[in-house]
Short mmCIF file of C-alpha atoms in Angstrom, two decimals:
data_model
loop_
_atom_site.label_atom_id
_atom_site.label_comp_id
_atom_site.label_asym_id
_atom_site.label_seq_id
_atom_site.Cartn_x
_atom_site.Cartn_y
_atom_site.Cartn_z
CA MET B 25 0.00 0.00 0.00
CA LYS B 26 1.51 3.22 -1.22
CA TYR B 27 0.44 6.84 -0.74
CA ALA B 28 1.87 10.30 -1.28
CA LEU B 29 2.36 11.82 2.18
CA PHE B 30 0.95 15.34 2.39
CA LEU B 31 2.48 17.10 5.39
CA GLY B 32 1.12 20.64 4.91
CA CYS B 33 2.60 23.64 6.73
CA THR B 34 2.09 23.07 10.44
CA ILE B 35 3.51 19.55 10.71
CA PRO B 36 7.07 20.01 9.35
CA ALA B 37 7.55 23.15 11.44
CA ARG B 38 5.54 22.59 14.60
CA ALA B 39 4.49 18.94 14.82
CA ARG B 40 7.50 16.80 14.03
CA ASN B 41 6.28 14.44 16.76
CA TYR B 42 3.18 13.78 14.65
CA GLU B 43 5.21 13.26 11.49
CA LEU B 44 7.67 10.91 13.24
CA SER B 45 4.99 8.79 14.87
CA ALA B 46 2.90 8.58 11.68
CA ARG B 47 5.93 7.40 9.72
CA ARG B 48 6.82 4.78 12.35
CA VAL B 49 3.26 3.46 12.63
CA ALA B 50 3.00 3.35 8.83
CA GLU B 51 6.24 1.31 8.64
CA THR B 52 4.96 -1.09 11.27
CA LEU B 53 1.77 -1.66 9.29
CA GLY B 54 3.51 -1.97 5.93
CA ILE B 55 2.18 1.33 4.59
CA GLU B 56 4.59 3.02 2.20
CA LEU B 57 4.52 6.82 2.45
CA ILE B 58 6.15 8.62 -0.47
CA ASP B 59 7.54 12.14 0.04
CA VAL B 60 6.76 14.68 -2.68
CA GLU B 61 9.15 17.55 -2.17
CA ARG B 62 7.21 20.00 -4.32
CA PHE B 63 4.00 20.02 -2.27
CA VAL B 64 2.94 23.51 -1.12
CA CYS B 65 0.33 24.80 1.36
CA CYS B 66 -3.07 23.11 0.84
CA GLY B 67 -4.77 26.51 0.63
CA PHE B 68 -6.93 26.19 3.74
CA PRO B 69 -5.39 29.17 5.60
CA ILE B 70 -6.34 31.56 2.75
CA LYS B 71 -9.75 30.10 1.92
CA SER B 72 -11.48 32.78 3.99
CA SER B 73 -9.58 35.51 2.16
CA LYS B 74 -9.45 34.27 -1.43
CA GLN B 75 -11.18 31.00 -2.08
CA PHE B 76 -10.07 30.71 -5.70
CA SER B 77 -6.39 31.08 -4.81
CA ALA B 78 -6.86 28.49 -2.09
CA GLU B 79 -8.40 26.12 -4.60
CA LEU B 80 -5.53 26.65 -7.01
CA LEU B 81 -3.05 25.65 -4.31
CA SER B 82 -5.07 22.51 -3.61
CA ALA B 83 -5.35 21.72 -7.31
CA TYR B 84 -1.59 22.11 -7.75
CA ASN B 85 -0.95 19.60 -4.95
CA LEU B 86 -3.55 17.22 -6.37
CA ALA B 87 -1.89 17.50 -9.78
CA LEU B 88 1.48 16.55 -8.24
CA ALA B 89 -0.06 13.46 -6.66
CA SER B 90 -1.74 12.61 -9.94
CA GLU B 91 1.59 12.99 -11.75
CA ALA B 92 3.15 10.55 -9.28
CA GLY B 93 0.19 8.21 -9.79
CA LEU B 94 -0.53 8.15 -6.06
CA GLU B 95 -3.42 8.68 -3.69
CA LEU B 96 -2.93 11.36 -1.06
CA CYS B 97 -2.51 10.55 2.60
CA THR B 98 -2.97 13.58 4.86
CA LEU B 99 -2.22 14.01 8.54
CA CYS B 100 -3.79 17.43 9.12
CA SER B 101 -7.57 17.64 9.16
CA SER B 102 -7.69 21.10 7.60
CA CYS B 103 -5.46 19.93 4.72
CA THR B 104 -7.79 16.94 4.39
CA SER B 105 -10.90 19.08 3.99
CA ALA B 106 -9.29 21.66 1.70
CA LEU B 107 -7.81 19.04 -0.65
CA THR B 108 -10.85 16.76 -0.55
CA GLU B 109 -13.20 19.64 -1.28
CA VAL B 110 -11.27 20.59 -4.40
CA ALA B 111 -10.83 16.95 -5.48
CA HIS B 112 -14.58 16.54 -5.03
CA GLU B 113 -15.47 19.73 -6.95
CA LEU B 114 -13.09 19.04 -9.81
CA GLY B 115 -13.87 15.34 -9.98
CA TYR B 116 -17.63 15.38 -9.98
CA LYS B 117 -18.85 18.76 -11.14
CA ASP B 118 -18.77 20.49 -14.52
CA GLU B 119 -15.63 20.18 -16.56
CA SER B 120 -15.37 23.92 -17.21
CA GLN B 121 -14.15 24.34 -13.62
CA LEU B 122 -11.39 21.81 -14.20
CA ALA B 123 -10.43 23.58 -17.43
CA ALA B 124 -10.30 26.94 -15.62
CA VAL B 125 -8.02 25.51 -12.94
CA ASN B 126 -5.80 23.83 -15.51
CA SER B 127 -5.40 27.09 -17.42
CA HIS B 128 -3.75 28.48 -14.26
CA LEU B 129 -1.63 25.37 -13.72
CA GLY B 130 -0.45 25.59 -17.35
CA PRO B 131 2.41 28.04 -16.69
CA LEU B 132 3.80 25.52 -14.17
CA GLY B 133 3.87 22.78 -16.78
CA ILE B 134 1.41 20.59 -14.91
CA GLN B 135 -2.21 19.58 -15.44
CA TYR B 136 -4.77 17.97 -13.16
CA SER B 137 -6.78 15.02 -14.42
CA GLY B 138 -9.53 15.35 -11.84
CA ARG B 139 -8.93 11.88 -10.40
CA VAL B 140 -7.06 11.88 -7.12
CA THR B 141 -8.33 10.47 -3.84
CA VAL B 142 -7.50 12.25 -0.59
CA ARG B 143 -7.80 10.54 2.76
CA HIS B 144 -6.68 11.22 6.30
CA PHE B 145 -4.19 8.74 7.76
CA ALA B 146 -6.76 7.54 10.31
CA ARG B 147 -9.28 6.93 7.54
CA ILE B 148 -6.71 4.89 5.63
CA LEU B 149 -6.08 2.85 8.78
CA ILE B 150 -9.80 2.08 9.05
CA GLU B 151 -10.55 1.55 5.37
CA ASP B 152 -7.40 0.06 3.86
CA ILE B 153 -5.63 -1.64 6.76
CA GLY B 154 -8.60 -2.57 8.90
CA LEU B 155 -8.96 -2.90 12.65
CA GLU B 156 -8.08 -6.60 12.71
CA ARG B 157 -4.74 -6.13 11.02
CA ILE B 158 -3.86 -3.23 13.29
CA ARG B 159 -4.82 -5.32 16.33
CA LYS B 160 -2.23 -7.91 15.28
CA SER B 161 0.52 -5.26 15.52
CA ILE B 162 -0.42 -4.32 19.08
CA THR B 163 2.00 -5.74 21.61
CA LYS B 164 1.34 -3.64 24.71
CA ASP B 165 -1.82 -3.38 26.74
CA LEU B 166 -2.65 0.24 27.52
CA SER B 167 -5.66 -0.61 29.69
CA GLY B 168 -4.30 1.57 32.47
CA LEU B 169 -5.12 4.69 30.44
CA ARG B 170 -8.29 6.76 30.30
CA VAL B 171 -8.38 8.49 26.94
CA ALA B 172 -10.56 11.36 25.73
CA VAL B 173 -10.70 11.66 21.94
CA HIS B 174 -11.03 14.92 20.03
CA TYR B 175 -12.32 14.59 16.49
CA GLY B 176 -11.99 18.26 15.55
CA CYS B 177 -14.02 19.62 12.65
CA HIS B 178 -12.49 18.91 9.29
CA TYR B 179 -11.70 15.24 9.84
CA LEU B 180 -15.47 14.74 9.41
CA LYS B 181 -16.90 17.92 7.92
CA PRO B 182 -18.24 19.12 5.53
CA SER B 183 -19.60 15.55 5.44
CA ASP B 184 -20.90 15.79 1.86
CA ILE B 185 -17.33 15.63 0.52
CA TYR B 186 -16.28 12.61 2.59
CA GLY B 187 -18.29 9.93 0.80
CA GLY B 188 -20.03 8.54 3.86
CA PHE B 189 -16.90 8.15 6.03
CA ASP B 190 -17.92 8.03 9.72
CA GLN B 191 -20.85 10.10 11.00
CA PRO B 192 -20.32 13.75 11.84
CA GLU B 193 -22.97 13.79 14.59
CA GLU B 194 -22.00 10.49 16.18
CA PRO B 195 -18.50 9.63 15.04
CA THR B 196 -16.92 6.36 16.13
CA THR B 197 -13.70 5.85 14.14
CA LEU B 198 -11.30 7.36 16.68
CA GLU B 199 -12.88 5.42 19.55
CA GLU B 200 -12.52 2.24 17.47
CA LEU B 201 -8.84 2.90 16.79
CA VAL B 202 -7.99 3.93 20.37
CA SER B 203 -9.87 0.93 21.79
CA LEU B 204 -7.46 -1.37 19.94
CA THR B 205 -4.77 -0.34 22.42
CA GLY B 206 -6.81 -1.61 25.36
CA ALA B 207 -7.17 1.94 26.71
CA GLU B 208 -10.53 3.04 28.07
CA VAL B 209 -12.17 5.72 25.93
CA ILE B 210 -14.12 8.12 28.11
CA ASP B 211 -16.92 10.46 27.10
CA TYR B 212 -17.09 14.16 27.97
CA PRO B 213 -19.41 17.09 27.18
CA GLY B 214 -18.67 19.05 24.02
CA LYS B 215 -16.75 16.22 22.35
CA LYS B 216 -17.55 17.49 18.84
CA LYS B 217 -16.63 21.10 19.52
CA CYS B 218 -14.00 23.01 17.54
CA CYS B 219 -10.51 23.71 18.97
CA GLY B 220 -10.73 27.38 17.98
CA GLY B 221 -7.54 27.26 15.90
CA PRO B 222 -8.85 29.08 12.82
CA VAL B 223 -9.66 32.22 14.82
CA LEU B 224 -6.27 32.38 16.51
CA PRO B 225 -5.06 35.06 14.01
CA VAL B 226 -8.36 36.96 14.46
CA ASP B 227 -9.08 37.03 18.18
CA GLU B 228 -6.75 35.17 20.50
CA ARG B 229 -9.06 35.43 23.50
CA VAL B 230 -11.96 33.76 21.65
CA ALA B 231 -9.67 31.04 20.28
CA LEU B 232 -8.15 30.28 23.68
CA SER B 233 -11.58 30.34 25.34
CA LEU B 234 -12.79 27.68 22.92
CA ALA B 235 -9.76 25.52 23.67
CA LYS B 236 -10.20 26.11 27.40
CA GLU B 237 -13.78 24.89 27.31
CA LYS B 238 -12.62 21.51 26.02
CA LEU B 239 -9.62 21.27 28.34
CA ASP B 240 -12.00 21.98 31.27
CA ALA B 241 -14.37 19.22 30.15
CA VAL B 242 -11.66 16.63 29.49
CA HIS B 243 -9.89 17.42 32.76
CA GLU B 244 -13.19 17.24 34.67
CA ALA B 245 -13.96 13.85 33.09
CA GLY B 246 -10.72 12.50 34.57
CA ALA B 247 -8.90 11.68 31.35
CA ASP B 248 -5.21 10.77 31.46
CA LEU B 249 -4.73 12.24 28.02
CA LEU B 250 -6.42 13.88 25.07
CA CYS B 251 -5.95 12.05 21.77
CA LEU B 252 -6.28 13.86 18.45
CA VAL B 253 -5.56 13.73 14.71
CA CYS B 254 -4.79 17.31 13.64
CA PRO B 255 -1.63 19.38 14.24
CA PHE B 256 -3.54 22.61 14.67
CA CYS B 257 -5.85 21.13 17.29
CA SER B 258 -2.63 20.10 19.02
CA VAL B 259 -1.25 23.64 18.80
CA MET B 260 -4.38 24.76 20.64
CA TYR B 261 -4.47 22.04 23.34
CA ASP B 262 -0.82 21.12 23.78
CA GLY B 263 1.12 24.14 22.51
CA ASN B 264 -1.20 26.70 24.11
CA GLN B 265 -2.13 24.77 27.24
CA LYS B 266 0.37 26.58 29.46
CA GLY B 267 -0.80 29.93 28.05
CA ILE B 268 -4.43 29.04 28.80
CA GLU B 269 -3.47 27.98 32.32
CA ASN B 270 -1.77 31.32 32.90
CA GLU B 271 -4.40 33.46 31.19
CA PHE B 272 -7.39 31.91 32.96
CA GLY B 273 -5.79 30.85 36.25
CA VAL B 274 -6.47 27.14 35.75
CA ASN B 275 -4.32 24.03 35.97
CA TYR B 276 -4.55 20.94 33.77
CA GLY B 277 -1.17 19.35 33.05
CA LEU B 278 -3.08 17.25 30.52
CA PRO B 279 -0.89 15.34 28.04
CA VAL B 280 -2.07 15.65 24.44
CA LEU B 281 -1.08 12.78 22.15
CA TYR B 282 -1.54 12.18 18.47
CA LEU B 283 -3.44 9.02 17.59
CA THR B 284 -0.27 7.79 15.91
CA GLN B 285 1.73 8.27 19.14
CA LEU B 286 -0.81 6.29 21.14
CA LEU B 287 -0.98 3.51 18.56
CA GLY B 288 2.81 3.51 18.34
CA LEU B 289 3.13 3.05 22.11
CA ALA B 290 0.74 0.10 21.91
CA MET B 291 2.85 -1.29 19.07
CA GLY B 292 5.81 -1.26 21.44
CA LEU B 293 7.63 1.52 19.58
CA ASP B 294 10.15 3.59 21.48
CA ARG B 295 8.93 6.76 23.20
CA LYS B 296 11.54 8.88 21.47
CA ALA B 297 10.96 7.28 18.07
CA LEU B 298 7.38 8.50 18.41
CA GLY B 299 8.52 12.03 19.22
CA LEU B 300 6.93 11.96 22.69
CA ASN B 301 9.88 13.98 23.98
CA MET B 302 8.67 16.82 21.72
CA ASN B 303 5.18 17.06 23.22
CA VAL B 304 4.83 20.35 25.08
CA VAL B 305 2.92 18.97 28.08
CA LYS B 306 5.27 16.37 29.52
CA THR B 307 4.31 12.73 29.12
CA LYS B 308 6.72 11.15 31.62
CA ASP B 309 4.09 10.54 34.32
CA LEU B 310 1.82 9.07 31.70
CA MET B 311 4.50 6.53 30.81
CA LYS B 312 4.35 5.13 34.34
CA LYS B 313 0.84 3.89 33.57
CA ILE B 314 2.08 1.91 30.58
CA PRO B 315 3.74 -1.50 30.98
CA GLU B 316 7.50 -1.56 30.33
CA MET F 275 -39.04 66.23 -1.02
CA ASN F 276 -40.59 65.41 2.36
CA SER F 277 -38.59 63.36 4.82
CA GLU F 278 -40.96 60.35 4.65
CA SER F 279 -40.49 59.79 0.91
CA GLY F 280 -36.76 60.45 1.37
CA LYS F 281 -36.57 57.66 3.95
CA HIS F 282 -38.59 55.43 1.69
CA ARG F 283 -36.23 56.05 -1.19
CA VAL F 284 -33.16 55.35 0.95
CA ARG F 285 -34.66 52.08 2.16
CA ALA F 286 -35.65 51.02 -1.37
CA LYS F 287 -32.12 51.76 -2.52
CA LEU F 288 -30.63 49.75 0.35
CA GLU F 289 -32.90 46.81 -0.42
CA THR F 290 -31.99 46.85 -4.11
CA ARG F 291 -28.32 47.02 -3.21
CA ALA F 292 -28.72 44.11 -0.77
CA GLN F 293 -30.54 42.07 -3.38
CA GLU F 294 -27.83 42.77 -5.94
CA LEU F 295 -25.06 41.77 -3.55
CA THR F 296 -26.95 38.68 -2.42
CA GLU F 297 -27.31 37.55 -5.98
CA ARG F 298 -23.77 38.37 -6.97
CA LEU F 299 -22.42 36.41 -4.02
CA GLU F 300 -24.89 33.58 -4.72
CA LEU F 301 -26.45 33.84 -1.30
CA GLN F 302 -30.06 33.41 -2.43
CA SER F 303 -30.41 30.26 -0.33
CA VAL F 304 -30.68 32.41 2.83
CA ARG F 305 -34.24 33.20 1.77
CA SER F 306 -35.35 29.69 2.73
CA CYS F 307 -34.36 30.19 6.41
CA TYR F 308 -37.34 29.72 8.75
CA ILE F 309 -35.51 30.96 11.83
CA CYS F 310 -35.30 27.69 13.76
CA ARG F 311 -32.01 28.91 15.28
CA THR F 312 -30.32 25.52 14.95
CA CYS F 313 -27.26 27.27 13.49
CA THR F 314 -26.83 29.63 16.40
CA SER F 315 -27.48 27.01 19.05
CA SER F 316 -24.91 24.72 17.35
CA CYS F 317 -22.26 27.41 17.05
CA PRO F 318 -19.32 26.91 19.44
CA VAL F 319 -18.28 30.53 18.94
CA THR F 320 -21.67 32.08 19.81
CA PHE F 321 -21.47 30.11 23.07
CA ILE F 322 -18.18 31.87 23.90
CA ASP F 323 -18.81 35.26 22.33
CA PRO F 324 -22.36 36.32 21.36
CA ARG F 325 -20.99 39.00 19.03
CA PHE F 326 -20.87 36.18 16.48
CA ASN F 327 -24.34 34.86 15.69
CA PRO F 328 -24.88 32.95 12.43
CA LEU F 329 -28.65 33.46 12.35
CA ALA F 330 -28.26 37.21 12.89
CA ILE F 331 -25.75 37.35 10.03
CA LEU F 332 -28.11 35.49 7.68
CA ARG F 333 -30.95 37.85 8.60
CA MET F 334 -28.72 40.91 8.15
CA VAL F 335 -27.80 39.65 4.68
CA LEU F 336 -31.47 39.17 3.88
CA TYR F 337 -32.60 42.55 5.19
CA GLY F 338 -30.18 44.86 3.45
CA LYS F 339 -27.48 45.05 6.11
CA ILE F 340 -24.89 43.09 4.15
CA GLU F 341 -22.44 46.00 4.17
CA GLU F 342 -22.63 46.17 7.94
CA VAL F 343 -21.67 42.49 8.00
CA LEU F 344 -18.79 43.08 5.57
CA ASN F 345 -17.46 45.91 7.71
CA SER F 346 -17.83 44.02 10.98
CA ASP F 347 -15.23 42.41 13.23
CA PHE F 348 -17.61 39.63 14.22
CA LEU F 349 -17.77 38.03 10.75
CA TRP F 350 -14.18 36.86 11.21
CA LEU F 351 -14.95 34.99 14.41
CA CYS F 352 -16.43 32.11 12.38
CA THR F 353 -14.07 29.10 12.73
CA SER F 354 -15.48 27.31 9.64
CA CYS F 355 -16.32 24.31 11.83
CA TYR F 356 -19.41 23.50 9.72
CA SER F 357 -21.63 22.69 12.74
CA CYS F 358 -24.30 25.11 11.46
CA GLN F 359 -24.14 23.89 7.88
CA GLU F 360 -24.29 20.20 8.84
CA ARG F 361 -27.41 20.73 10.93
CA CYS F 362 -29.40 23.32 8.95
CA PRO F 363 -32.78 21.67 8.19
CA GLN F 364 -33.07 23.82 5.07
CA GLU F 365 -29.61 22.78 3.91
CA ILE F 366 -28.44 26.36 3.68
CA PRO F 367 -24.64 26.18 3.21
CA ILE F 368 -24.09 28.57 6.11
CA ALA F 369 -20.35 27.98 6.55
CA ASP F 370 -19.82 28.39 2.80
CA ILE F 371 -21.82 31.64 2.96
CA MET F 372 -19.54 32.87 5.77
CA THR F 373 -16.55 32.08 3.54
CA LYS F 374 -18.08 34.07 0.66
CA LEU F 375 -18.79 37.00 2.96
CA LYS F 376 -15.24 36.89 4.32
CA ASN F 377 -13.85 36.74 0.78
CA LYS F 378 -15.84 39.83 -0.10
CA ALA F 379 -14.77 41.62 3.09
CA PHE F 380 -11.13 40.73 2.36
CA LYS F 381 -11.49 42.24 -1.11
CA LEU F 382 -12.84 45.42 0.45
CA GLY F 383 -9.79 45.57 2.71
CA ASN F 384 -11.72 44.69 5.86
CA ALA F 385 -9.82 41.59 6.97
CA PRO F 386 -8.09 41.54 10.37
CA VAL F 387 -4.32 42.10 10.39
CA GLY F 388 -3.58 38.49 11.31
CA VAL F 389 -5.59 37.20 8.35
CA ARG F 390 -3.85 39.56 5.93
CA ALA F 391 -0.48 38.55 7.32
CA GLN F 392 -1.29 34.89 6.71
CA MET F 393 -2.11 35.67 3.08
CA ASP F 394 1.13 37.62 2.61
CA ILE F 395 3.28 34.89 4.07
CA ILE F 396 1.73 32.16 1.90
CA LYS F 397 2.05 34.32 -1.21
CA LYS F 398 5.71 34.75 -0.44
CA ALA F 399 6.78 31.41 0.97
CA GLY F 400 4.12 28.93 -0.15
CA ARG F 401 3.68 27.87 3.49
CA THR F 402 2.10 29.26 6.64
CA TYR F 403 5.28 28.39 8.54
CA PRO F 404 8.24 28.91 6.17
CA LEU F 405 11.09 26.49 6.75
CA ASP F 406 14.74 27.49 7.04
CA ASP F 407 18.04 25.63 7.28
CA PHE F 408 17.69 25.48 11.05
CA ASP F 409 14.35 23.66 10.67
CA ASN F 410 15.97 21.22 8.30
CA LYS F 411 18.77 20.63 10.81
CA LYS F 412 16.19 19.79 13.45
CA ARG F 413 14.38 17.57 10.96
CA ALA F 414 17.60 15.77 10.06
CA LYS F 415 18.37 15.25 13.77
CA ALA F 416 14.96 13.61 14.18
CA GLY F 417 15.62 11.45 11.13
CA LEU F 418 13.12 13.30 8.95
CA PRO F 419 13.75 14.17 5.28
CA GLU F 420 14.86 17.63 4.24
CA LEU F 421 12.21 19.97 2.80
CA PRO F 422 12.58 22.97 0.43
CA THR F 423 13.17 26.34 2.11
CA SER F 424 11.78 28.44 -0.73
CA CYS F 425 8.89 28.19 -3.13
CA ASP F 426 8.57 29.90 -6.51
CA VAL F 427 5.50 27.99 -7.65
CA VAL F 428 3.15 30.01 -5.48
CA LYS F 429 4.35 33.26 -7.03
CA THR F 430 3.59 31.93 -10.51
CA LEU F 431 0.15 30.72 -9.39
CA PHE F 432 -0.77 34.04 -7.83
CA GLU F 433 0.60 36.02 -10.79
CA SER F 434 -1.32 33.92 -13.28
CA GLU F 435 -4.47 34.48 -11.28
CA THR F 436 -4.00 38.26 -11.00
CA GLU F 437 -3.33 38.38 -14.72
CA SER F 438 -6.63 36.67 -15.53
CA LEU F 439 -8.59 39.03 -13.27
CA LYS F 440 -7.34 42.15 -15.06
#
């Protein structure tokens, strides 16, 4: 199984722990991730300002994947939605739109055929690898852990572009994947709420308040960690956790792990190989709850 | 001209202008809203900061106050989480409408500084977080492949687009 790995902007600069753990888990499961050096921003961060430019960026990336004859595997949920939306639009709607996009790609010597599939890493795990095969790679029992999962928004929405993957109102895929590790998945209020990341450049107080609401709920529910699948959600909950604690006079100390880090631990992979030393909220105490 | 007919004329003009803008931005679907308030009660931002209220924005668009929306700060508080759009019983693409309104506001020069900065950086570097040699050193240390530190493609894409809009 072979995919072009789309890293986007946030991961190479701010979430190398996610990248490392995804690569290690992929290796363990026999997934081949191909690096395409020429990939650029997916366009999501400028969609609110100039949607057409954003779509051009997505189309350029899709064209590169198409040129390599590969499906796209994304790690960031915002990249997933931006790229999938454009793949969906250009693949199923009128051909004039594809022609318009290609006229702009022309000067770069590349054309898009309109036929590239984009899927998030977790979706590929569910759909192409399957829970049973993943279970066979699990060597450690993480039943000592209480895990809260955060789906975020664009892993599931807008649902009309995701071809029936999971259910936006009652999603289950992350619970299914985390449960493979033996960990207990716990529920908490506001599970489907947004991390606030997209408004960080607009109004920091609103963005941090949104993140705080979730950290409050997860902390209150007694979770040992928050597990997620998007680097920007992690910026909000892990990267900004200390800032939220200071700003609002609260205290969480809540480790935030990527799904791939949690799966990697259950696969017996080394803590450092999974980039756990790069998580902002320290994970050392958490490790004591995991068998040697 | 008495003041009553003057007011009437101003209102008629505003309504025509609103209708024109609504059509140009393809926002006609807002007319099917029956004010159930599912959007607003689903909005995580409204819960934190009532300045942002999706239903109010839809009604403002419908009743000729579209320019007030385009000049507002609150429009930009939408996180594009799609909760409203997913749940709207009339299938009004509310989040997509917010994107169109923000696009229009950006064009009018009304975007917040942080949003404009994000655009400038992507135009220049092709990434939200440009990478430098130091990043690549850290990547190499972690056993990760090197990535390009500059990007000309984006310039060509943006130039080609500007050219076609002339």
